[in-house]
Every structure is written in C-alpha cells, then in structure tokens.
Amino acid sequence: MKHRLCPLFISISIVIFMAMSLGSVLSAVEPPAPDDRPCVTGTCLVAPDVLAITIAARSVIPGSVVDYAPVAGDEVASAPGEGGQAIVTLTRGGAAIGELVGSGAKRQLITTARVRGEALRTEAADQAANYTVSSSDDPVYAHGLMPRAVHRKSKPIDYDPAHPPARHVVFLRLPHPLVEGRSYRIDCAALGLQQQRIDLRNDTRTTRSLAVHTSQIGYRVDDPVKRGYLSIWLGPSAGAPGSGPGGGAFSYPEGLTFHLLDDASGAVVFTGAVEMAKRASEPESPVQKMNFNGTNVLRMDFSAFAQPGRYRVHVAGIGCGYPFAIDDGSATWEHAFLVQMRGFFHQRSGIALGPPFTTFVKPRDHHPDDGVEIMRSAHAAGIWADQPGDEKHLQRSLREQATSERATDAWGGYHDAGDWNPRRITHLRATMAMLEIADLFPAFAARLRLDIPQDRPVPDLFNEALFEIDCFRRMQTSDGGIGYGLETVGDPVGATVSWHTRMQPVYQAAPDAGSSWIYAAAAARAARLLRPHDAAVAAIYAESATKAMTWAEAEFARQAAASKRTTANLQWTARDHRNLAALEMLRLTRDRRWHDVFREDTVITRDHPALFDWLKASQSDAAFAYAIADATLTDAVVRARAIQGLVLLADAARTFADGNAFDIASDNPYRPHCFGFYSLPNCGHVALRAYHVTGDARHLATGVCACQFSSGANPDNLVFTTGLGANPIRNPLKLDARISGQAAPAGITVYGIEDHVNHPGTWSYWILPMIDSVMHPGYRTWPVTESYTDTYLFIPVNEFTTDIWFESVWTWGYLAARPPVR
C-alpha cells in the first residue's frame, strides 16, 4: 500500500484493503443534530471586490483501540481476509461494533469510526441570489447588494467512503470593493449553515487572506532570500461547466505594494512592490511546457529586510499571510529540523512509544519476544541489472525460499510508511543525512535534544541514527553479510494496528552484496563520527562496517567470476552504493585500497561529471563526501571535479527554480512532480552542498527557495509535515494513529501533491469516486499545485516512506547549523 520505486509495483491488495476494511470501519453515519449543520470557519478578502467564505461540512469521529471486555450476547464472526488473514468482527445488540484483534489477555477491540454532520447545500451555495451584502457604515452597501457572480471550490478534508467531510470556499464577486475599516453583513440563510448571517469588520491588516502565501517555518536574518506570494484560483463560477483550471484564473492589477508588519504591534517595517512571478498563460517547465497553477502568481520579496522578530505580510485591500519569525540564530530552521526528526521516532518499530517521550501511544510491535513469527529466507536481493527487483517478486521469492529457522533478534528499524512493512535497507539514506549533518556541524549535533531514549551514551542525533543501523547490525551474519531487511507478503488488511499485526510470518532476507554496501557506508560513517564521543561504541560499528564491506566485495567477486560479469553489469544503483561504501571505508580506515575501489566506477574522474544520469549514475552523495573528505586521503584533481559536478547540479536546480512561480528547485527537469516533489524542500541539499564547497551565496539562496513551497508558501497555505507551522496537514496515511483514534504524531511528511496531468497515479484512483463526490470541480481538473486532498487514504498523496525524509533532514539541518554569512 505504498509507492517505493514505481506505481506498477503496487499490490492490488490496496483495493481489497479499502473495500474490506476501511469501508466497514468508517461507514456509520450519526443522525444530524442542530449543531451539525455546516459551519463558516473563515471570511476574508482575496481582492478588494472578491470575498471568500470558508465552510466546513461534516467531521469524522475517530474510533479507538480498547481492551476487549466481553458482554453477554456478543456475537463474534471470523472471515478470511487477503492471504488467509482472519478478520474477526464483533456484533453487539444487533449492531456491528468493530473488529477483535489479539488473543487472551491482550485481546482488544477496534471500535468503528463514524462521520457526523450535514453536507453543504451546494446548489444553494452556487447561486448569487442567496447572498446579500449590506453595511451600516458603507453607503454603497446600505440597502444590500447581491454579488455579481459566485465561484466555488470544494475539497474533501478527511476520509469516509460514503460521506467525506469537506471544506468549501465560496467566492463572491462583489459589485463594488469593500472599504477598509467598514463593517459588513452577509446574509446567507438559504445555505442552511449554523450562521444565517456573517459579520465582517474589514480590517485587512489583521485578517488572514487565502491569497497571501508565506513560509510558516520562517527565516534566519542572513538568509539571502525571503519572499511571499500572491495568487488565487477561484474555481468555476455558478452555471459554468466543470471547467478546468483556466475557469478560475484571477488577475491582480499592476502596481500593487505589500507591507511587512510587526506581528505584535502592526507597525510597517518594510514596503515592497508586488511583482509578477508567472502568468497563468506561461509554461513553467521546459519538459511539460504547461502552467501548474491555473492563475497568475505574483511575488513579494523582502530579502533585504534583516531584523529579528515576528512578522506577517500584508497587501492592502486583500489581507495578510500566516505570521512567521525571522531569527538572529538558528531557531526557525532548527525547529523544523527537530519536528522532522520526531517523525523518525514516531516510525520506530520494535519498541513501545508513549510518555515521557511522546503523547502518541503505540505498544511494542513486531518483536520476536512477543511471539511474532519471523522466519529466515534463503532469498537474497539481486545486484545485477538483468535481475528482477520489483516488490512482488521480492515478496514471492522470500516466501518461496523461506526456511524453517526463526530469527530471534530481527527487530527495530522504521516502519516503512503508513503501515509497517518492510523495514528495508534503503531507509538508511535518511540515516546517512543525519550523520552528514553531524559530520559538517559536530557542535550542533552534540547539543541537539531530540527527546528520545538514551540507548547509548552519545548525542541524541547519533542515538536516532544508530537505532536504524542496529536493526540491520543485529541481522548481520557471522561472516558479515547484510540483507535487504524484513518484509511480509502483502499489506495489512482490515482495521489493524502494528502491535496486532496479522501479517505473519515476517521474512528476513538473506544477505546480498548491494544491501551490504549500503550498510557498510552507514556503519563506517557512524563509526568515524562516534570516535570523539565514545571510542568503544565506535569500534563496534567500525568492525561491523569492515565485515560487511569485506563480505560484499567477496560476494560480488564470486558472482562476477561465476557469471563472467563486471561492475558494468551491476544495477546502476548497486554500483553507486559500492562507490559510496568504498569512500566511507577510506574515510574510516585511511586504507588507500578503498580509494582504488572508489575510482573504479566514480564519474568524478571525468571533466564536467554528470552526477545524475538516469540508469547510469546517481553519485552526488559520493561526490560531496569526496569533496569534504580529508584532503590527504583524496586526489586534488578528482576533488575539484567533484566540486564541479556539485555546482553543475546546483546550477540546474537554480535554473528550474527561476522558471516557475513558486521557486521550486529541481536538478532534473524530467523528474515527475510527485512523491515528495512539492512536499519536501526538493533539491535543497543539492544547492546547499554546492554552497558548502564554494561559499557562493547563489546556492544558499536556491537552498532557501527550495523550502518555500513545502513550508506553506503555496496556494493551499499548507505545510506538508504534521506538527509543523500554523497550518500543517492533519490526515496522513498512518494506520496506527488512524485506527487507534489518535491524532497523527508530529514529523510525518507525506508524498504530497501528485502531477495528475502528466504523471497520474491511476493505480490509486479507485478513491476518486469518494473524492469527487465532494470535490468541485473534479480532482483531475484542479491546478496541480492546489490539488492536495488531506484525505488519509489517497496513497500517492497522503502516504510517505521514511527514506524520502532525507531531503528535509539534510536541508533544514544545514540551514539551522550553518555558520552566519559574512
């Protein structure tokens, strides 16, 4: 139920999962009560003569996981689910109550969630005749006037298969602008809302407008870029067909100015011009050659302002954006970094989560001591380009080659995504990012407090990194080999939680050279960096890394000799993993033979190296590690070419950012706009690595720009990480939270917006009937940059995998820890 490499690898079990489980878990509808009518949650201007009314309709009342207390007359029924997993349902008093999980004293009841409330009367909401705007102190509106036209855009804001809650924004195009400081009343009784009339005091200096988009993370005083954006897409007008994005485009007049206001006093501290960033008619991508916003986007730049404080951007006659801080230290970016780090802690497997470290409660899961069946498999992941590597093949092969030997120390690591399988070796990419921040800024890493258990007497950032590394170290064979990780066949079915997993057995993959290279790089980096903190602990990981690398090289040589192959026949990613592992072994051991292995397949021995070349090389991680390595270990010419390659990538990211409205960076114009493209500071690390090795402020500026969209400076004013900013997403696909009735914990960054025009995740579009039952216009006609739906079960949008978080770890960590600009 997740995307790892390609949508084609997604199991059809997603559909079964939705139909069999969540349909029954979230299908009950409570009868409406008087206070269940739709409610106005906000009113603002998006232009002096365009009034926006935000209406929330329906809500989900979550279920829960409670200890099962039998009641006389309870009826318990069992039915086979996918893969023979039994789904046990409880009926009490003739009504379905939920599902029973576990056994004996640990048996628990998962109660049914339900939806309550009334839907908005959209037909009434779309009619201009159902609104009258009047005023007691604006003579133009003294006798009440109807709007000239009504536009509406609606989105689901939570999941229910039949009655999804929704947020509707109704735009009233007024016959005259509203006057600053005057009071207005909007009569709208025909809509059936809790409020038959809405009172508005038009003070745009204190009212947040949907049209003003600003970062909710904030800035450092010496960040070279600070900017907000102004845009609004209105959606179709009443009576128009379900028109596409062009139908709601809005153009602001030229010559607008904006003000930066002190958030406490309201004093103007900076004034600037509102400038066109990109017109709706202008393409934003050299590849797709289309505009992704459906409306004009304007830019408001206040980069020259460098005074610490808390501020908000104001556009006269329109309103303000969310407030943000400008800090004279690292607090803004450090807070973002710490929130993302909480996500890793909340994804931990094999331990219990709860107070005092977090309010999110999860009993211990997937631990062999609790009876979870974990079996060793003889299947090892392939390393050669002609070997299949998709998820279905892996799962099937693990089961077919399973042995009768139980693994007794296979636990830990991170839940891969919204569910808990697999715990795979590629999660270590995020771990490598943590360690690289510690490498670049040791004092920063030493003082960080992550509020996590102290497993070892080393700084918290290392403890988090080692928690993931240890999952694989425990599974290391006596001769050093490391396998892909732990995996099940299929995905969770029914209303289930990780500590009552039905997905058994879990299979432990046999060791392979590719996984061993990935592990060796992480363990070697950890060992080198741990030496100043605890030499004995460092020695444990140094020995483990050396064993893994030695085994991988021997296994690679054995297979190459047997099949008459060379490194040229490796999967391109496996070749890159070997390349980076050799470099980290060189930095750990200072043994020059690893430099020779590194040079075998590095691209940085060439002039103007292409550090990313699809299906050939992805070596920016290795190039940066080489560039910052001890100069006595490296070759000066090769090091210069590594820097050259890093700058080429950063320049490409800057060129892409310059070509789109919201300054989104990408070092590859062909990269699909999905799976983190919009929700993460995409390619921030690419730009900041170039800055680190050159000191060129252009690259620092690109790195900051890369953070804007994902941190709230977007058409939805959303932050795509739970618990971060004033308006974060709230319904990621995290089963343990959803099924147990808990709010999603902090630090979950979702895949986010998908480019439904050029790269639609049609394999997941079984959910579109639910989404389009309230979404207006239909999902696939929305502008791409505003198409996110916070609906929990839209997999390519609401799910995530922990390895994609390397981008936020690296970028936010670097921006927090970097020294001041001189």
XYZ file of N, CA and C in Angstrom, residues 326-491:
498
model
N 11.601 35.780 11.960
C 12.945 35.964 11.417
C 13.860 35.968 12.630
N 14.772 35.027 12.658
C 15.548 34.779 13.870
C 17.002 35.149 13.645
N 17.632 35.708 14.679
C 19.048 36.051 14.536
C 19.966 34.895 14.885
N 19.377 33.710 15.108
C 20.162 32.500 15.322
C 19.671 31.408 14.402
N 19.487 30.225 14.961
C 19.089 29.086 14.130
C 17.721 28.536 14.515
N 16.976 29.243 15.369
C 15.775 28.661 15.970
C 14.725 28.268 14.949
N 14.543 29.067 13.881
C 13.481 28.768 12.917
C 13.733 27.442 12.218
N 14.882 27.329 11.599
C 15.188 26.103 10.860
C 15.426 24.927 11.810
N 15.986 25.202 12.971
C 16.218 24.120 13.925
C 14.887 23.518 14.387
N 13.876 24.363 14.583
C 12.566 23.840 14.964
C 12.027 22.917 13.878
N 12.131 23.327 12.626
C 11.658 22.474 11.529
C 12.418 21.152 11.514
N 13.730 21.223 11.682
C 14.551 20.016 11.713
C 14.127 19.082 12.838
N 13.892 19.641 14.026
C 13.512 18.811 15.166
C 12.147 18.163 14.956
N 11.215 18.888 14.333
C 9.900 18.290 14.050
C 10.060 17.111 13.103
N 10.855 17.283 12.042
C 11.055 16.159 11.125
C 11.717 14.978 11.823
N 12.655 15.241 12.717
C 13.297 14.160 13.449
C 12.302 13.413 14.328
N 11.270 14.105 14.826
C 10.237 13.413 15.596
C 9.550 12.361 14.746
N 9.446 12.618 13.458
C 8.816 11.643 12.578
C 9.517 10.302 12.609
N 10.852 10.311 12.627
C 11.585 9.039 12.690
C 11.295 8.314 13.996
N 11.279 9.050 15.083
C 10.979 8.410 16.367
C 9.579 7.802 16.332
N 8.631 8.506 15.741
C 7.257 8.006 15.688
C 7.078 6.870 14.694
N 8.080 6.603 13.879
C 8.038 5.456 12.964
C 8.788 4.244 13.508
N 9.320 4.338 14.703
C 10.131 3.235 15.228
C 9.298 1.962 15.403
N 9.901 0.878 15.036
C 9.307 -0.448 15.212
C 10.059 -1.179 16.311
N 9.369 -2.116 16.970
C 10.042 -2.975 17.931
C 10.165 -2.422 19.327
N 9.702 -1.192 19.550
C 9.703 -0.616 20.890
C 8.333 0.008 21.134
N 8.012 0.236 22.396
C 6.780 0.936 22.752
C 7.028 2.437 22.681
N 6.029 3.169 22.202
C 6.084 4.621 22.186
C 5.048 5.167 23.156
N 5.372 6.263 23.792
C 4.451 6.893 24.725
C 5.200 7.804 25.669
N 4.508 8.323 26.704
C 5.167 9.197 27.682
C 6.355 8.485 28.323
N 7.413 9.205 28.686
C 7.532 10.666 28.672
C 8.066 11.235 27.366
N 8.272 10.394 26.365
C 8.926 10.859 25.145
C 7.946 11.392 24.106
N 6.701 10.944 24.148
C 5.709 11.392 23.184
C 4.317 11.126 23.732
N 3.367 11.910 23.265
C 1.969 11.669 23.639
C 1.330 10.625 22.734
N 2.004 10.266 21.654
C 1.497 9.237 20.749
C 1.823 7.864 21.345
N 0.800 7.065 21.521
C 0.969 5.788 22.217
C 0.891 4.631 21.232
N 1.924 3.791 21.262
C 1.963 2.567 20.464
C 2.665 1.492 21.279
N 1.979 0.427 21.633
C 2.668 -0.680 22.305
C 3.760 -1.276 21.412
N 4.624 -2.074 22.036
C 5.713 -2.692 21.264
C 5.137 -3.560 20.161
N 5.734 -3.468 18.983
C 5.238 -4.231 17.834
C 6.382 -4.983 17.169
N 6.043 -6.034 16.462
C 6.972 -6.785 15.623
C 8.260 -7.196 16.345
N 8.074 -7.617 17.579
C 9.239 -8.083 18.330
C 9.135 -9.595 18.505
N 10.208 -10.327 18.205
C 10.127 -11.788 18.306
C 9.807 -12.283 19.709
N 10.151 -11.506 20.731
C 9.855 -11.934 22.101
C 8.358 -11.919 22.401
N 7.577 -11.255 21.529
C 6.128 -11.194 21.728
C 5.394 -12.244 20.902
N 6.142 -13.167 20.338
C 5.518 -14.238 19.575
C 5.343 -13.962 18.102
N 5.808 -12.803 17.617
C 5.730 -12.528 16.183
C 6.640 -13.505 15.442
N 6.092 -14.140 14.438
C 6.825 -15.169 13.707
C 7.703 -14.515 12.645
N 9.003 -14.576 12.826
C 9.968 -14.007 11.884
C 10.849 -15.146 11.395
N 10.757 -15.432 10.106
C 11.439 -16.589 9.526
C 12.550 -16.128 8.582
N 13.649 -16.837 8.645
C 14.734 -16.555 7.712
C 14.376 -17.109 6.338
N 14.728 -16.353 5.322
C 14.534 -16.800 3.944
C 15.894 -16.937 3.284
N 15.987 -17.845 2.334
C 17.236 -18.007 1.587
C 17.315 -17.050 0.405
N 16.250 -16.260 0.193
C 16.261 -15.350 -0.940
C 17.077 -14.109 -0.618
N 17.964 -13.754 -1.534
C 18.769 -12.545 -1.422
C 18.436 -11.624 -2.588
N 18.349 -10.338 -2.311
C 18.065 -9.364 -3.366
C 19.176 -9.390 -4.405
N 18.803 -9.207 -5.652
C 19.780 -9.237 -6.742
C 20.563 -7.950 -6.856
N 21.732 -8.045 -7.467
C 22.569 -6.860 -7.666
C 22.827 -6.588 -9.143
N 22.426 -7.500 -10.006
C 22.753 -7.370 -11.423
C 21.595 -6.730 -12.181
N 21.933 -5.997 -13.230
C 20.939 -5.210 -13.954
C 19.847 -6.065 -14.576
N 20.131 -7.336 -14.870
C 19.132 -8.182 -15.522
C 18.319 -9.010 -14.520
N 18.472 -8.724 -13.220
C 17.698 -9.445 -12.215
C 16.469 -8.636 -11.825
N 15.308 -9.299 -11.666
C 14.097 -8.561 -11.283
C 14.251 -7.975 -9.884
N 13.703 -6.779 -9.705
C 13.838 -6.135 -8.411
C 12.560 -5.529 -7.882
N 11.427 -5.932 -8.448
C 10.179 -5.317 -8.007
C 9.672 -5.942 -6.718
N 8.737 -5.269 -6.105
C 8.241 -5.664 -4.789
C 7.552 -7.019 -4.808
N 6.729 -7.256 -5.827
C 6.004 -8.533 -5.884
C 6.971 -9.709 -5.999
N 7.995 -9.544 -6.832
C 8.974 -10.615 -6.982
C 9.697 -10.864 -5.660
N 10.046 -9.778 -4.975
C 10.744 -9.915 -3.698
C 9.882 -10.669 -2.699
N 8.631 -10.256 -2.542
C 7.760 -10.886 -1.552
C 7.546 -12.362 -1.882
N 7.274 -12.639 -3.145
C 7.032 -14.025 -3.544
C 8.274 -14.884 -3.315
N 9.439 -14.343 -3.656
C 10.674 -15.109 -3.508
C 11.017 -15.343 -2.045
N 10.767 -14.349 -1.193
C 11.025 -14.536 0.232
C 10.182 -15.680 0.783
N 8.933 -15.748 0.379
C 8.055 -16.811 0.869
C 8.444 -18.163 0.281
N 8.714 -18.191 -1.011
C 9.036 -19.471 -1.654
C 10.342 -20.054 -1.145
N 11.271 -19.209 -0.736
C 12.577 -19.694 -0.275
C 12.719 -19.603 1.246
N 11.582 -19.541 1.934
C 11.621 -19.463 3.386
C 12.187 -20.747 3.979
N 12.942 -20.618 5.045
C 13.459 -21.769 5.768
C 12.590 -21.996 7.007
N 12.904 -22.999 7.755
C 12.174 -23.280 8.991
C 12.847 -22.634 10.204
N 13.863 -21.823 9.955
C 14.627 -21.223 11.040
C 14.030 -19.879 11.440
N 13.737 -19.726 12.707
C 13.188 -18.466 13.195
C 14.325 -17.502 13.524
N 14.088 -16.226 13.215
C 15.052 -15.180 13.556
C 14.667 -14.613 14.914
N 15.585 -14.632 15.836
C 15.267 -14.238 17.216
C 15.722 -12.830 17.564
N 16.480 -12.194 16.689
C 16.983 -10.852 17.004
C 16.713 -9.878 15.864
N 15.665 -10.152 15.101
C 15.318 -9.316 13.955
C 14.189 -8.371 14.357
N 14.538 -7.210 14.829
C 13.529 -6.227 15.231
C 14.133 -4.833 15.147
N 13.274 -3.849 15.258
C 13.728 -2.465 15.223
C 13.560 -1.848 13.846
N 14.299 -0.798 13.612
C 14.171 -0.078 12.354
C 12.904 0.759 12.322
N 12.629 1.298 11.149
C 11.477 2.178 10.985
C 10.365 1.504 10.202
N 9.131 1.715 10.652
C 8.007 1.392 9.787
C 8.233 2.112 8.465
N 8.076 1.403 7.391
C 8.409 1.961 6.087
C 7.551 3.163 5.744
N 6.253 3.105 6.101
C 5.330 4.116 5.608
C 4.130 4.191 6.530
N 2.940 4.330 5.936
C 1.734 4.392 6.724
C 1.409 3.097 7.415
N 1.895 1.993 6.840
C 1.799 0.712 7.535
C 3.190 0.376 8.074
N 3.562 -0.891 8.138
C 4.814 -1.203 8.841
C 5.703 -2.167 8.083
N 5.386 -2.444 6.847
C 6.274 -3.310 6.079
C 6.695 -2.584 4.804
N 7.936 -2.811 4.344
C 9.006 -3.543 5.004
C 9.852 -2.604 5.864
N 10.795 -3.204 6.585
C 11.885 -2.428 7.169
C 13.097 -2.734 6.300
N 13.394 -1.815 5.416
C 14.329 -2.091 4.329
C 15.595 -1.258 4.416
N 16.623 -1.772 3.798
C 17.962 -1.204 3.912
C 18.039 0.222 3.363
N 17.195 0.557 2.386
C 17.272 1.880 1.773
C 16.790 2.990 2.697
N 16.156 2.635 3.832
C 15.842 3.666 4.820
C 17.107 4.350 5.329
N 18.228 3.684 5.170
C 19.485 4.243 5.679
C 19.899 5.515 4.948
N 19.224 5.843 3.843
C 19.581 7.107 3.192
C 19.280 8.283 4.115
N 18.161 8.213 4.817
C 17.847 9.274 5.778
C 18.839 9.266 6.933
N 19.253 8.078 7.350
C 20.261 7.965 8.409
C 21.574 8.600 7.970
N 21.942 8.377 6.724
C 23.157 8.992 6.198
C 23.065 10.510 6.224
N 21.873 11.058 5.985
C 21.700 12.513 6.048
C 21.903 13.019 7.470
N 21.345 12.305 8.455
C 21.561 12.688 9.855
C 23.057 12.727 10.167
N 23.747 11.681 9.743
C 25.171 11.582 10.050
C 25.982 12.642 9.307
N 25.549 13.006 8.110
C 26.298 14.024 7.370
C 26.164 15.391 8.028
N 24.980 15.697 8.565
C 24.827 16.944 9.318
C 25.753 16.926 10.537
N 25.850 15.776 11.202
C 26.765 15.655 12.339
C 28.220 15.801 11.903
N 28.538 15.331 10.721
C 29.890 15.436 10.187
C 30.246 16.888 9.897
N 29.310 17.628 9.300
C 29.571 19.011 8.926
C 29.573 19.943 10.135
N 28.697 19.654 11.111
C 28.494 20.566 12.236
C 28.488 19.782 13.545
N 29.642 19.310 13.996
C 29.689 18.456 15.184
C 29.164 19.132 16.454
N 29.404 20.430 16.611
C 28.912 21.110 17.812
C 27.386 21.180 17.802
N 26.810 21.437 16.648
C 25.354 21.456 16.507
C 24.777 20.100 16.869
N 25.347 19.039 16.321
C 24.851 17.689 16.594
C 24.983 17.338 18.071
N 26.040 17.794 18.696
C 26.278 17.433 20.094
C 25.272 18.075 21.039
N 24.775 19.260 20.687
C 23.867 19.956 21.612
C 22.391 19.671 21.362
N 22.051 19.052 20.244
C 20.644 18.801 19.929
C 20.005 17.885 20.964
N 18.771 18.179 21.311
C 17.992 17.324 22.200
C 16.736 16.885 21.446
N 16.635 15.600 21.180
C 15.532 15.062 20.391
C 14.419 14.470 21.238
N 14.593 14.416 22.541
C 13.593 13.853 23.446
C 13.295 12.401 23.072
N 14.348 11.598 23.050
C 14.246 10.178 22.735
C 14.998 9.379 23.793
N 14.759 8.081 23.882
C 15.508 7.262 24.843
C 17.009 7.296 24.567
N 17.790 7.269 25.631
C 19.245 7.281 25.506
C 19.760 5.845 25.498
N 19.770 5.244 24.316
C 20.213 3.855 24.205
C 21.714 3.722 24.400
N 22.457 4.756 24.015
C 23.914 4.755 24.169
C 24.355 6.121 24.683
N 25.487 6.200 25.344
C 25.953 7.467 25.921
C 26.580 8.379 24.869
N 25.808 8.696 23.850
C 26.270 9.558 22.766
C 25.163 10.573 22.487
N 25.432 11.656 21.742
C 24.401 12.659 21.470
C 23.165 12.062 20.802
N 22.046 12.753 21.003
C 20.753 12.243 20.538
C 20.729 11.945 19.047
N 21.338 12.809 18.238
C 21.296 12.592 16.796
C 21.932 11.257 16.429
N 22.981 10.878 17.138
C 23.603 9.570 16.913
C 22.704 8.451 17.417
N 22.038 8.654 18.532
C 21.143 7.614 19.033
C 20.036 7.312 18.030
N 19.496 8.355 17.389
C 18.456 8.112 16.384
C 19.028 7.373 15.185
N 20.193 7.786 14.749
C 20.829 7.118 13.610
C 21.146 5.660 13.929
N 21.648 5.414 15.124
C 22.042 4.050 15.490
C 20.838 3.143 15.678
N 19.689 3.695 16.049
C 18.502 2.855 16.180
C 18.199 2.161 14.853
N 18.317 2.894 13.759
C 18.060 2.298 12.438
C 19.201 1.374 12.034
N 20.433 1.795 12.216
C 21.577 0.951 11.842
C 21.541 -0.370 12.603
N 21.165 -0.314 13.885
C 21.174 -1.521 14.717
C 20.178 -2.572 14.254
N 19.096 -2.157 13.618
C 18.157 -3.143 13.082
C 18.884 -4.104 12.157
N 19.768 -3.581 11.343
C 20.488 -4.413 10.370
C 21.733 -5.046 10.990
N 22.346 -4.351 11.922
C 23.524 -4.944 12.574
C 23.151 -6.216 13.328
N 21.959 -6.201 13.952
C 21.519 -7.399 14.662
C 21.316 -8.575 13.711
N 20.989 -8.287 12.471
C 20.739 -9.356 11.499
C 21.985 -9.714 10.701
N 23.091 -9.058 10.961
C 24.322 -9.325 10.229
C 24.775 -10.762 10.472
N 25.156 -11.449 9.415
C 25.634 -12.822 9.555
C 27.020 -12.831 10.188
N 27.419 -13.970 10.649
C 28.708 -14.071 11.339
C 29.875 -13.700 10.433
N 29.688 -13.906 9.120
C 30.770 -13.544 8.201
C 30.594 -12.142 7.625
N 29.562 -11.419 8.059
C 29.467 -10.002 7.719
C 28.340 -9.582 6.814
N 27.653 -10.531 6.179
C 26.639 -10.174 5.194
C 25.410 -9.493 5.788
N 24.834 -8.578 5.012
C 23.629 -7.838 5.399
C 22.579 -8.033 4.301
N 21.357 -8.292 4.715
C 20.279 -8.476 3.749
C 19.415 -7.245 3.582
N 18.467 -7.349 2.654
C 17.541 -6.264 2.314
C 16.758 -5.781 3.521
N 16.398 -6.708 4.420
C 15.644 -6.315 5.600
C 14.541 -7.296 5.918
N 13.446 -6.772 6.425
C 12.310 -7.569 6.882
C 11.088 -7.204 6.058
N 10.382 -8.225 5.562
C 9.258 -7.976 4.665
C 8.190 -9.032 4.866
N 6.945 -8.656 4.572
C 5.840 -9.600 4.592
C 5.303 -9.745 3.176
N 4.393 -10.670 3.005
C 3.742 -10.841 1.715
C 2.399 -10.123 1.778
N 2.249 -9.075 0.996
C 1.023 -8.301 1.020
C 1.076 -7.181 2.036
N -0.052 -6.503 2.160
C -0.170 -5.349 3.048
C -1.255 -5.613 4.081
